[in-house]
Amino acid sequence: MISILSSYDFVNLYQQHSEASREGSDSDDEYGDTSMDEELEFDSDESSTDSPPLLTVGDVQRALHPLQATADRVGKQVEEFAETLDRLSTRKQRKDHKDCRHVLPLVLSYRKIAHDTVEELTSIHSPDKQRQMTKRWKRKLRSSSGGSTPRSTHSEEDLGSLSKTTVEDLKRWEQEEQTWDLLGRMLQVEYPVPQPDAQDLEFNEGFMRPNRGPDVHRYSPEKDVWARFLAEDDLAWERHTVVEWLKKCADSSGQEIELVVKELEFDAERGTGIWADSWLYTKEAIKGQKLLRSWPQALDPEAPGIGTSLLNADRTQGLITQLDPDAITRQGRNLEKKDQYFETAMWLACWEMLRRGKNWDYVRDWCRERVEGWRAVAMRGDPRSSDFKETQGDTTSLAASWLTRALWRKTCAVAAKRGGVDKYENAVYGILSGYLPSVKEVIDTWDDYLFAHYNSYLLRQFDRYVTSNFPDRLAKALVEKHGCFKISVAAGHRTNSGNQIITRMKTLQRTGKEAREPLKALQGSLIAKAFDGFLHSQGIQLALSANHPEKSKILPFVELDDSDTRFSPSITMDDYDLLRIITHTLFIFQDLGLDIGDGDRRIATENFVVAYVDYLSKAGKQQLLPLYASRLSSKRTQTCLGRQLVSIRDHGERQTMIRLMKQNGIDVNGVLNMQLQLIITDNPPDQIHVTNFPRLHVLETTKDDRDLVHPIRKDFIGDFITDDEQDLINAFEWYLLVEGHWQQTVSTGTVLYKHLLRTKSLAAARELSKSVTFSNISLSKTQAILGRTQDISQTLEVSDDEAEHNTGVGRTRSRQGRGQRRRRSSSARRAHNERQLLLEQSRSFRDFEALFAILDAIEEWKKIADEVSTFPDPRQDARAWKTKLPKAYERVETLMYPLLHGWLQYPENDAEATEFEQIRVACLPELVLAYNAIVNHGGYYISRDILLKSMDLAALVAEEESDLAACFSAAGRMPELVDSLALSSRNMIQAEEQGSRGGKGKSKRKLDGASLGLWAMKAAPPP
């Protein structure tokens, strides 16, 4: 193994360490993780600031429609995720075993969806991504070489991406695919499947925990020792899983190494395919000196004049005199700048190959193509390489390989600490040995930082395992002879847990920004096994974001606890992809038995599901809502769907939603009740009307107190309905789709009418009375209650026995006929009683419907009356005179009748009795006065006999224990009623025969004998 490094380098390293090592110092390991105490920070190179590119048509379209790309994906990925969840979720069929085998198909399906999307986007936007990755490589080289990258003749503007957002979408989907892959691997770590069954798991794809296998002894290949180590140590297997996942991520999302090589060939100014010339420019300088001096052998660095003649192109530094790999460190001299760039590029490529988990065969072939085979030999020996073989015919394998692997790692650690001409060379040896500080010199991403630590911890743990179980595998004589080997890589200061590393990365300059990205925070929580804590903290952040700057109707505000949220990722309601990922991940953990707690903790956790349901609703995927909402707690399910159902207006879609809610075990009635409750809460009445009801304002208030009859307001109801009020109406329409539940429906309608009265929303209440009539309710619910569909608001049909009496069968005198009649008569009585019960239960609802029916009739009458009054002689307009006005009056008279006879007299409890009394006082006086004003107007324009209705009204009020008189007295409006009736009496006395006909004739006598014919009255026009 010693041969893989040059003898000169090894001697130099040995001399540097041997004296201190001979003292037998057992001090702290120099290769331990001191970074967690004293973190080395380096400012990363900022990318050059380019002028913004010109806007394209696509840019303008994306600006005008920022959610277009998301909306386009809804029809594919979102539905695929929902279909997979519905098909494979095991929530209702939980397995007896406690491993993850029953949820892995879900994870695999989700990963495949993301993978297919990545492939689709890659085929379109790969060139843009490759150009961005090339710039990143060049920045790395510039940082490593300490100078500027050689200029490329390619135009940055020509190579610039025209659609950065699209490239970002590609990167985001790559991260999502990686996240699902990580979840599947970590589930197998935390919820392992027993070995015999694990072999059949489709998810593993060749990545499976080794069996214990046969016994391992001191002469077993180190690959077998490594497999036994992973099989016995759970922590080692966990770290190995994370390291291999990080390698796969780097390989799948990074730029292809061959493409990078081509770019670097160009920048190194040595043409295409001439990498075999290695240090081309330095070699030319050495050849020149040898020709100048006629020196046939290798140049001696101590030769006279070499120090002043063999210089770089800038004449500032001396060049090496020999071209072996160790010449730079051995002679303390330099390369030409372009060769130094080449050297850095080569080590950067080697670093990338190891970072991406390329096997040694790949590394060997890559180096051989460039006549750099010694680099491959230096990197050979990692037991993790799946293609690592120790066969007799392998000339690169040593006979004593079972002894030399531990020493090889120690040698790499020493090389990483003291040797090398470039930080990427040191990092390569750091990966192979687990020496963390050298690797940290080159990392600049979240993934690299995590890889550096987990790789280091894993190798240290393996060295401890080998030392404790196979101490003879380390050649004691060689260790005693060379003191540098006494320093154990395995004896680190302290090893930090995954949670500590993830938390630490949030505070570092190089990784802090990326660590605070939501998707990286999710990956970190999976690695640290802190997903439940992630859900809680980020659920709070999501609620805070949703409630800023305005209060959200979707997510409730949650008070922050004492935890530090300075470094929490910013999750918003607009991050739809992230909401989808977290939601489905949560379901998977719940299928595995995750307890998300109660109270505020559960609310914060379920915020993700609620937010995703809201997104689905906005995207028009209402049929998916019950599937996701059913995974919430019972009350949260009702609240969540209660917010979303109001947007569904189509009758067929509503029926489908009712069916889906039932299929998913959701309490439909609870959802509908919650829906109304939420809307009412969003639109509360004025503080003054919380405990009482505002008075109706149907009549105008005139300045002249001598006006005994106030005119009716024009458009006193209006037609303005707020969005919340319309939602309230739409929400109540859902009750028509629920079979049965008669009393609940009419009681809910009563509550809505009372709420609209409190908030003075007369237009909305009128619309409610027209949209959900008692007749509609009766037709939609009587089938389930009475066995047949009928409108019980109409006059009851002829009973069955009466119908039978009119038939020949009914006249049959047989004993059998009489028995049938008795049974039918009994059935008819039972049906009659059931209808009567339904009518009694709905009495208050029908009373409120009657209220807004009469208000609508009065407003319509006012419009027609105003139209009639605009003609010079209304009697000349036959249409208005003979048709429209009389019909409007008849409608008012018909609809006014229920309000004058026992209106709102049947409350269900004392509290409702108080409310009904307040409503009667607020409404009836105004309506009675308005009705009497219409009667006075009708007596002049239609028929003088109409004035008799005022006398009937006076009689109703004057009745003993009159409820109308009590309302007027409670409202303090009895004087107004007296004045109004007095005016009607005066008009009757002054009316004349032609008051309604335009000529003299006899008045028709009413059926009850009432007539104005005994007076010869002359009607006066209304004031």
GROMACS .gro file of C-alpha atoms in nm, residues 132-515:
model
  384
  132GLN     CA    1  -2.537   2.663  -1.475
  133MET     CA    2  -2.347   2.365  -1.335
  134THR     CA    3  -2.044   2.450  -1.552
  135LYS     CA    4  -2.033   2.797  -1.401
  136ARG     CA    5  -2.038   2.640  -1.057
  137TRP     CA    6  -1.742   2.415  -1.144
  138LYS     CA    7  -1.545   2.712  -1.273
  139ARG     CA    8  -1.609   2.904  -0.952
  140LYS     CA    9  -1.473   2.607  -0.758
  141LEU     CA   10  -1.158   2.602  -0.969
  142ARG     CA   11  -1.111   2.975  -0.936
  143SER     CA   12  -1.149   2.948  -0.559
  144SER     CA   13  -0.900   2.660  -0.541
  145SER     CA   14  -0.634   2.807  -0.771
  146GLY     CA   15  -0.656   3.149  -0.611
  147GLY     CA   16  -0.672   3.317  -0.948
  148SER     CA   17  -0.918   3.385  -1.220
  149THR     CA   18  -1.053   3.115  -1.442
  150PRO     CA   19  -0.918   3.133  -1.794
  151ARG     CA   20  -1.158   3.323  -2.009
  152SER     CA   21  -1.390   3.135  -2.237
  153THR     CA   22  -1.478   3.268  -2.576
  154HIS     CA   23  -1.834   3.149  -2.528
  155SER     CA   24  -2.073   3.436  -2.482
  156GLU     CA   25  -2.238   3.426  -2.142
  157GLU     CA   26  -2.540   3.600  -2.286
  158ASP     CA   27  -2.570   3.339  -2.558
  159LEU     CA   28  -2.540   3.059  -2.304
  160GLY     CA   29  -2.767   3.223  -2.049
  161SER     CA   30  -3.087   3.050  -1.968
  162LEU     CA   31  -3.395   3.212  -2.108
  163SER     CA   32  -3.618   3.043  -1.857
  164LYS     CA   33  -3.452   3.025  -1.515
  165THR     CA   34  -3.783   2.947  -1.350
  166THR     CA   35  -3.819   2.637  -1.560
  167VAL     CA   36  -3.470   2.522  -1.467
  168GLU     CA   37  -3.556   2.583  -1.104
  169ASP     CA   38  -3.862   2.365  -1.150
  170LEU     CA   39  -3.638   2.089  -1.278
  171LYS     CA   40  -3.410   2.121  -0.976
  172ARG     CA   41  -3.707   2.121  -0.745
  173TRP     CA   42  -3.845   1.800  -0.890
  174GLU     CA   43  -3.499   1.645  -0.863
  175GLN     CA   44  -3.497   1.734  -0.495
  176GLU     CA   45  -3.843   1.584  -0.456
  177GLU     CA   46  -3.733   1.257  -0.615
  178GLN     CA   47  -3.435   1.255  -0.379
  179THR     CA   48  -3.665   1.320  -0.084
  180TRP     CA   49  -3.888   1.023  -0.163
  181ASP     CA   50  -3.579   0.807  -0.208
  182LEU     CA   51  -3.445   0.923   0.128
  183LEU     CA   52  -3.779   0.855   0.295
  184GLY     CA   53  -3.785   0.499   0.165
  185ARG     CA   54  -3.430   0.434   0.284
  186MET     CA   55  -3.482   0.589   0.628
  187LEU     CA   56  -3.805   0.398   0.679
  188GLN     CA   57  -3.612   0.076   0.627
  189VAL     CA   58  -3.366   0.195   0.888
  190GLU     CA   59  -3.626   0.297   1.146
  191TYR     CA   60  -3.885   0.031   1.063
  192PRO     CA   61  -3.669  -0.251   0.922
  193VAL     CA   62  -3.821  -0.544   0.739
  194PRO     CA   63  -3.687  -0.887   0.846
  195GLN     CA   64  -3.419  -1.020   0.613
  196PRO     CA   65  -3.609  -1.302   0.441
  197ASP     CA   66  -3.887  -1.061   0.342
  198ALA     CA   67  -3.658  -0.765   0.271
  199GLN     CA   68  -3.514  -0.941  -0.031
  200ASP     CA   69  -3.853  -0.925  -0.204
  201LEU     CA   70  -3.897  -0.550  -0.158
  202GLU     CA   71  -3.907  -0.370  -0.488
  203PHE     CA   72  -3.781  -0.049  -0.331
  204ASN     CA   73  -3.434  -0.176  -0.244
  205GLU     CA   74  -3.306  -0.206  -0.601
  206GLY     CA   75  -2.985  -0.375  -0.488
  207PHE     CA   76  -2.944  -0.159  -0.176
  208MET     CA   77  -3.012  -0.396   0.110
  209ARG     CA   78  -2.860  -0.445   0.449
  210PRO     CA   79  -2.610  -0.733   0.448
  211ASN     CA   80  -2.678  -1.053   0.639
  212ARG     CA   81  -2.445  -1.159   0.915
  213GLY     CA   82  -2.330  -1.440   0.686
  214PRO     CA   83  -2.045  -1.674   0.775
  215ASP     CA   84  -1.805  -1.596   1.056
  216VAL     CA   85  -1.539  -1.337   0.980
  217HIS     CA   86  -1.183  -1.405   1.088
  218ARG     CA   87  -0.856  -1.219   1.075
  219TYR     CA   88  -0.782  -1.338   0.722
  220SER     CA   89  -1.122  -1.255   0.573
  221PRO     CA   90  -1.125  -0.990   0.300
  222GLU     CA   91  -1.199  -0.650   0.438
  223LYS     CA   92  -1.509  -0.633   0.222
  224ASP     CA   93  -1.650  -0.922   0.427
  225VAL     CA   94  -1.553  -0.745   0.747
  226TRP     CA   95  -1.730  -0.434   0.621
  227ALA     CA   96  -2.047  -0.631   0.544
  228ARG     CA   97  -2.042  -0.790   0.891
  229PHE     CA   98  -1.989  -0.447   1.043
  230LEU     CA   99  -2.300  -0.310   0.870
  231ALA     CA  100  -2.504  -0.617   0.962
  232GLU     CA  101  -2.422  -0.592   1.333
  233ASP     CA  102  -2.423  -0.218   1.398
  234ASP     CA  103  -2.754  -0.034   1.351
  235LEU     CA  104  -2.595   0.310   1.377
  236ALA     CA  105  -2.336   0.215   1.117
  237TRP     CA  106  -2.608   0.098   0.880
  238GLU     CA  107  -2.797   0.423   0.932
  239ARG     CA  108  -2.488   0.632   0.853
  240HIS     CA  109  -2.403   0.413   0.557
  241THR     CA  110  -2.759   0.461   0.427
  242VAL     CA  111  -2.730   0.839   0.445
  243VAL     CA  112  -2.386   0.841   0.283
  244GLU     CA  113  -2.501   0.622  -0.007
  245TRP     CA  114  -2.811   0.839  -0.053
  246LEU     CA  115  -2.595   1.152  -0.068
  247LYS     CA  116  -2.372   0.987  -0.327
  248LYS     CA  117  -2.673   0.896  -0.538
  249CYS     CA  118  -2.810   1.250  -0.513
  250ALA     CA  119  -2.481   1.398  -0.626
  251ASP     CA  120  -2.460   1.155  -0.917
  252SER     CA  121  -2.818   1.204  -1.037
  253SER     CA  122  -2.846   1.581  -1.007
  254GLY     CA  123  -2.488   1.687  -1.081
  255GLN     CA  124  -2.341   1.766  -1.419
  256GLU     CA  125  -2.200   1.478  -1.618
  257ILE     CA  126  -1.826   1.458  -1.556
  258GLU     CA  127  -1.748   1.412  -1.926
  259LEU     CA  128  -1.921   1.739  -2.008
  260VAL     CA  129  -1.724   1.915  -1.738
  261VAL     CA  130  -1.400   1.770  -1.875
  262LYS     CA  131  -1.473   1.913  -2.217
  263GLU     CA  132  -1.530   2.259  -2.069
  264LEU     CA  133  -1.214   2.240  -1.862
  265GLU     CA  134  -1.014   2.124  -2.162
  266PHE     CA  135  -1.116   2.438  -2.338
  267ASP     CA  136  -1.042   2.662  -2.041
  268ALA     CA  137  -0.702   2.498  -1.985
  269GLU     CA  138  -0.605   2.607  -2.338
  270ARG     CA  139  -0.472   2.270  -2.440
  271GLY     CA  140  -0.731   2.170  -2.701
  272THR     CA  141  -0.955   1.869  -2.713
  273GLY     CA  142  -0.817   1.528  -2.628
  274ILE     CA  143  -0.463   1.638  -2.532
  275TRP     CA  144  -0.499   1.579  -2.160
  276ALA     CA  145  -0.241   1.301  -2.197
  277ASP     CA  146   0.026   1.569  -2.208
  278SER     CA  147  -0.038   1.634  -1.839
  279TRP     CA  148   0.161   1.942  -1.728
  280LEU     CA  149   0.202   2.060  -2.085
  281TYR     CA  150   0.338   2.412  -2.032
  282THR     CA  151   0.567   2.321  -1.742
  283LYS     CA  152   0.708   2.032  -1.948
  284GLU     CA  153   0.785   2.270  -2.235
  285ALA     CA  154   0.973   2.498  -1.997
  286ILE     CA  155   1.178   2.206  -1.860
  287LYS     CA  156   1.258   2.087  -2.213
  288GLY     CA  157   1.374   2.435  -2.300
  289GLN     CA  158   1.614   2.442  -2.005
  290LYS     CA  159   1.750   2.100  -2.088
  291LEU     CA  160   1.813   2.201  -2.449
  292LEU     CA  161   1.970   2.526  -2.338
  293ARG     CA  162   2.204   2.345  -2.099
  294SER     CA  163   2.250   2.034  -2.318
  295TRP     CA  164   2.158   1.830  -2.013
  296PRO     CA  165   2.062   1.470  -2.099
  297GLN     CA  166   1.949   1.362  -1.750
  298ALA     CA  167   1.688   1.505  -1.518
  299LEU     CA  168   1.742   1.861  -1.411
  300ASP     CA  169   1.881   1.904  -1.063
  301PRO     CA  170   1.680   2.164  -0.867
  302GLU     CA  171   2.006   2.265  -0.696
  303ALA     CA  172   2.195   2.315  -1.023
  304PRO     CA  173   2.348   2.660  -1.063
  305GLY     CA  174   2.118   2.911  -1.232
  306ILE     CA  175   1.807   2.692  -1.221
  307GLY     CA  176   1.649   2.909  -0.957
  308THR     CA  177   1.672   3.217  -1.176
  309SER     CA  178   1.625   3.067  -1.522
  310LEU     CA  179   1.348   2.807  -1.481
  311LEU     CA  180   1.061   3.040  -1.392
  312ASN     CA  181   0.696   3.058  -1.483
  313ALA     CA  182   0.564   3.278  -1.761
  314ASP     CA  183   0.519   3.571  -1.524
  315ARG     CA  184   0.879   3.530  -1.402
  316THR     CA  185   0.757   3.535  -1.041
  317GLN     CA  186   0.788   3.171  -0.927
  318GLY     CA  187   1.029   2.887  -0.983
  319LEU     CA  188   0.909   2.580  -1.171
  320ILE     CA  189   0.967   2.217  -1.083
  321THR     CA  190   1.256   2.046  -1.260
  322GLN     CA  191   1.104   1.698  -1.277
  323LEU     CA  192   0.756   1.574  -1.376
  324ASP     CA  193   0.682   1.300  -1.120
  325PRO     CA  194   0.363   1.353  -0.911
  326ASP     CA  195   0.561   1.437  -0.593
  327ALA     CA  196   0.789   1.693  -0.752
  328ILE     CA  197   0.587   1.992  -0.632
  329THR     CA  198   0.590   1.896  -0.262
  330ARG     CA  199   0.938   1.747  -0.272
  331GLN     CA  200   1.108   2.047  -0.438
  332GLY     CA  201   0.884   2.318  -0.299
  333ARG     CA  202   0.845   2.464  -0.648
  334ASN     CA  203   0.544   2.538  -0.868
  335LEU     CA  204   0.376   2.469  -1.200
  336GLU     CA  205   0.284   2.701  -1.478
  337LYS     CA  206  -0.047   2.874  -1.407
  338LYS     CA  207  -0.230   2.683  -1.679
  339ASP     CA  208  -0.086   2.356  -1.555
  340GLN     CA  209  -0.187   2.445  -1.200
  341TYR     CA  210  -0.537   2.495  -1.332
  342PHE     CA  211  -0.512   2.154  -1.498
  343GLU     CA  212  -0.392   1.993  -1.176
  344THR     CA  213  -0.675   2.145  -0.977
  345ALA     CA  214  -0.924   2.035  -1.242
  346MET     CA  215  -0.798   1.678  -1.226
  347TRP     CA  216  -0.830   1.659  -0.850
  348LEU     CA  217  -1.169   1.826  -0.868
  349ALA     CA  218  -1.281   1.555  -1.108
  350CYS     CA  219  -1.147   1.288  -0.872
  351TRP     CA  220  -1.330   1.450  -0.582
  352GLU     CA  221  -1.652   1.451  -0.781
  353MET     CA  222  -1.615   1.085  -0.874
  354LEU     CA  223  -1.572   0.985  -0.509
  355ARG     CA  224  -1.844   1.222  -0.398
  356ARG     CA  225  -2.082   1.061  -0.646
  357GLY     CA  226  -1.995   0.711  -0.537
  358LYS     CA  227  -1.835   0.601  -0.861
  359ASN     CA  228  -1.680   0.257  -0.827
  360TRP     CA  229  -1.309   0.203  -0.863
  361ASP     CA  230  -1.338   0.051  -1.211
  362TYR     CA  231  -1.497   0.372  -1.336
  363VAL     CA  232  -1.226   0.584  -1.169
  364ARG     CA  233  -0.950   0.361  -1.311
  365ASP     CA  234  -1.084   0.378  -1.667
  366TRP     CA  235  -1.131   0.753  -1.644
  367CYS     CA  236  -0.772   0.806  -1.526
  368ARG     CA  237  -0.626   0.564  -1.779
  369GLU     CA  238  -0.781   0.759  -2.065
  370ARG     CA  239  -0.580   1.059  -1.949
  371VAL     CA  240  -0.261   0.869  -1.865
  372GLU     CA  241  -0.315   0.955  -1.497
  373GLY     CA  242  -0.338   0.599  -1.368
  374TRP     CA  243  -0.138   0.676  -1.056
  375ARG     CA  244  -0.430   0.884  -0.927
  376ALA     CA  245  -0.661   0.584  -0.957
  377VAL     CA  246  -0.413   0.362  -0.773
  378ALA     CA  247  -0.391   0.619  -0.495
  379MET     CA  248  -0.768   0.606  -0.452
  380ARG     CA  249  -0.802   0.226  -0.449
  381GLY     CA  250  -0.889   0.047  -0.129
  382ASP     CA  251  -1.230   0.163  -0.011
  383PRO     CA  252  -1.419  -0.146   0.113
  384ARG     CA  253  -1.749   0.017   0.019
  385SER     CA  254  -1.683  -0.019  -0.352
  386SER     CA  255  -1.927  -0.282  -0.479
  387ASP     CA  256  -1.682  -0.376  -0.759
  388PHE     CA  257  -1.380  -0.404  -0.536
  389LYS     CA  258  -1.218  -0.744  -0.599
  390GLU     CA  259  -0.911  -0.906  -0.456
  391THR     CA  260  -0.834  -1.174  -0.710
  392GLN     CA  261  -0.504  -1.343  -0.774
  393GLY     CA  262  -0.485  -1.201  -1.123
  394ASP     CA  263  -0.533  -0.845  -1.007
  395THR     CA  264  -0.188  -0.687  -1.022
  396THR     CA  265  -0.302  -0.389  -0.819
  397SER     CA  266  -0.390  -0.605  -0.522
  398LEU     CA  267  -0.136  -0.684  -0.256
  399ALA     CA  268  -0.095  -1.028  -0.109
  400ALA     CA  269  -0.119  -0.883   0.241
  401SER     CA  270  -0.429  -0.679   0.162
  402TRP     CA  271  -0.602  -0.808   0.473
  403LEU     CA  272  -0.336  -0.619   0.671
  404THR     CA  273  -0.284  -0.309   0.465
  405ARG     CA  274  -0.634  -0.157   0.441
  406ALA     CA  275  -0.620  -0.002   0.787
  407LEU     CA  276  -0.272   0.133   0.722
  408TRP     CA  277  -0.385   0.259   0.383
  409ARG     CA  278  -0.660   0.466   0.547
  410LYS     CA  279  -0.411   0.602   0.800
  411THR     CA  280  -0.172   0.693   0.520
  412CYS     CA  281  -0.453   0.874   0.338
  413ALA     CA  282  -0.533   1.061   0.659
  414VAL     CA  283  -0.172   1.175   0.694
  415ALA     CA  284  -0.167   1.278   0.328
  416ALA     CA  285  -0.489   1.471   0.376
  417LYS     CA  286  -0.349   1.653   0.676
  418ARG     CA  287   0.005   1.738   0.557
  419GLY     CA  288   0.044   1.649   0.192
  420GLY     CA  289  -0.099   1.760  -0.137
  421VAL     CA  290  -0.065   2.065  -0.354
  422ASP     CA  291  -0.435   2.140  -0.382
  423LYS     CA  292  -0.726   2.139  -0.143
  424TYR     CA  293  -0.919   1.901  -0.368
  425GLU     CA  294  -0.632   1.652  -0.347
  426ASN     CA  295  -0.649   1.675   0.031
  427ALA     CA  296  -1.026   1.635   0.014
  428VAL     CA  297  -0.994   1.318  -0.192
  429TYR     CA  298  -0.770   1.161   0.071
  430GLY     CA  299  -1.003   1.295   0.338
  431ILE     CA  300  -1.298   1.107   0.189
  432LEU     CA  301  -1.100   0.784   0.173
  433SER     CA  302  -0.969   0.812   0.530
  434GLY     CA  303  -1.248   0.997   0.709
  435TYR     CA  304  -1.028   1.297   0.786
  436LEU     CA  305  -1.290   1.568   0.819
  437PRO     CA  306  -1.099   1.900   0.816
  438SER     CA  307  -0.955   1.848   0.467
  439VAL     CA  308  -1.298   1.766   0.327
  440LYS     CA  309  -1.455   2.070   0.489
  441GLU     CA  310  -1.215   2.292   0.297
  442VAL     CA  311  -1.398   2.221  -0.030
  443ILE     CA  312  -1.761   2.182   0.071
  444ASP     CA  313  -2.007   2.458  -0.004
  445THR     CA  314  -2.348   2.286   0.001
  446TRP     CA  315  -2.579   2.127   0.254
  447ASP     CA  316  -2.534   1.786   0.096
  448ASP     CA  317  -2.154   1.811   0.096
  449TYR     CA  318  -2.143   1.915   0.460
  450LEU     CA  319  -2.364   1.628   0.566
  451PHE     CA  320  -2.165   1.386   0.350
  452ALA     CA  321  -1.835   1.498   0.499
  453HIS     CA  322  -1.951   1.436   0.856
  454TYR     CA  323  -2.140   1.112   0.804
  455ASN     CA  324  -1.859   0.967   0.589
  456SER     CA  325  -1.603   1.059   0.854
  457TYR     CA  326  -1.809   0.918   1.140
  458LEU     CA  327  -1.874   0.596   0.950
  459LEU     CA  328  -1.509   0.527   0.873
  460ARG     CA  329  -1.405   0.608   1.229
  461GLN     CA  330  -1.671   0.373   1.356
  462PHE     CA  331  -1.542   0.101   1.123
  463ASP     CA  332  -1.185   0.149   1.241
  464ARG     CA  333  -1.300   0.109   1.602
  465TYR     CA  334  -1.489  -0.205   1.503
  466VAL     CA  335  -1.183  -0.354   1.334
  467THR     CA  336  -0.952  -0.257   1.620
  468SER     CA  337  -1.177  -0.406   1.885
  469ASN     CA  338  -1.271  -0.724   1.697
  470PHE     CA  339  -0.964  -0.791   1.481
  471PRO     CA  340  -0.663  -0.622   1.644
  472ASP     CA  341  -0.421  -0.845   1.449
  473ARG     CA  342  -0.529  -0.693   1.118
  474LEU     CA  343  -0.318  -0.387   1.202
  475ALA     CA  344   0.054  -0.466   1.171
  476LYS     CA  345   0.184  -0.380   1.517
  477ALA     CA  346   0.547  -0.388   1.410
  478LEU     CA  347   0.487  -0.138   1.134
  479VAL     CA  348   0.289   0.088   1.365
  480GLU     CA  349   0.567   0.082   1.625
  481LYS     CA  350   0.830   0.150   1.362
  482HIS     CA  351   0.650   0.447   1.212
  483GLY     CA  352   0.507   0.666   1.483
  484CYS     CA  353   0.262   0.848   1.257
  485PHE     CA  354   0.051   0.531   1.248
  486LYS     CA  355  -0.006   0.551   1.623
  487ILE     CA  356  -0.257   0.826   1.567
  488SER     CA  357  -0.592   0.656   1.542
  489VAL     CA  358  -0.846   0.803   1.303
  490ALA     CA  359  -1.118   0.621   1.495
  491ALA     CA  360  -1.057   0.805   1.823
  492GLY     CA  361  -1.234   1.133   1.749
  493HIS     CA  362  -1.301   1.403   2.003
  494ARG     CA  363  -1.677   1.354   1.990
  495THR     CA  364  -1.925   1.240   1.735
  496ASN     CA  365  -2.235   1.451   1.685
  497SER     CA  366  -2.577   1.308   1.625
  498GLY     CA  367  -2.767   1.366   1.306
  499ASN     CA  368  -2.992   1.615   1.478
  500GLN     CA  369  -2.693   1.814   1.604
  501ILE     CA  370  -2.540   1.827   1.256
  502ILE     CA  371  -2.867   1.935   1.095
  503THR     CA  372  -2.916   2.206   1.357
  504ARG     CA  373  -2.555   2.321   1.324
  505MET     CA  374  -2.585   2.367   0.949
  506LYS     CA  375  -2.859   2.626   0.998
  507THR     CA  376  -2.612   2.856   1.173
  508LEU     CA  377  -2.321   2.828   0.930
  509GLN     CA  378  -2.254   3.085   0.664
  510ARG     CA  379  -2.192   2.832   0.390
  511THR     CA  380  -2.493   2.612   0.456
  512GLY     CA  381  -2.733   2.832   0.653
  513LYS     CA  382  -2.932   2.963   0.359
  514GLU     CA  383  -2.975   2.622   0.201
  515ALA     CA  384  -3.047   2.457   0.536
   0.00000   0.00000   0.00000
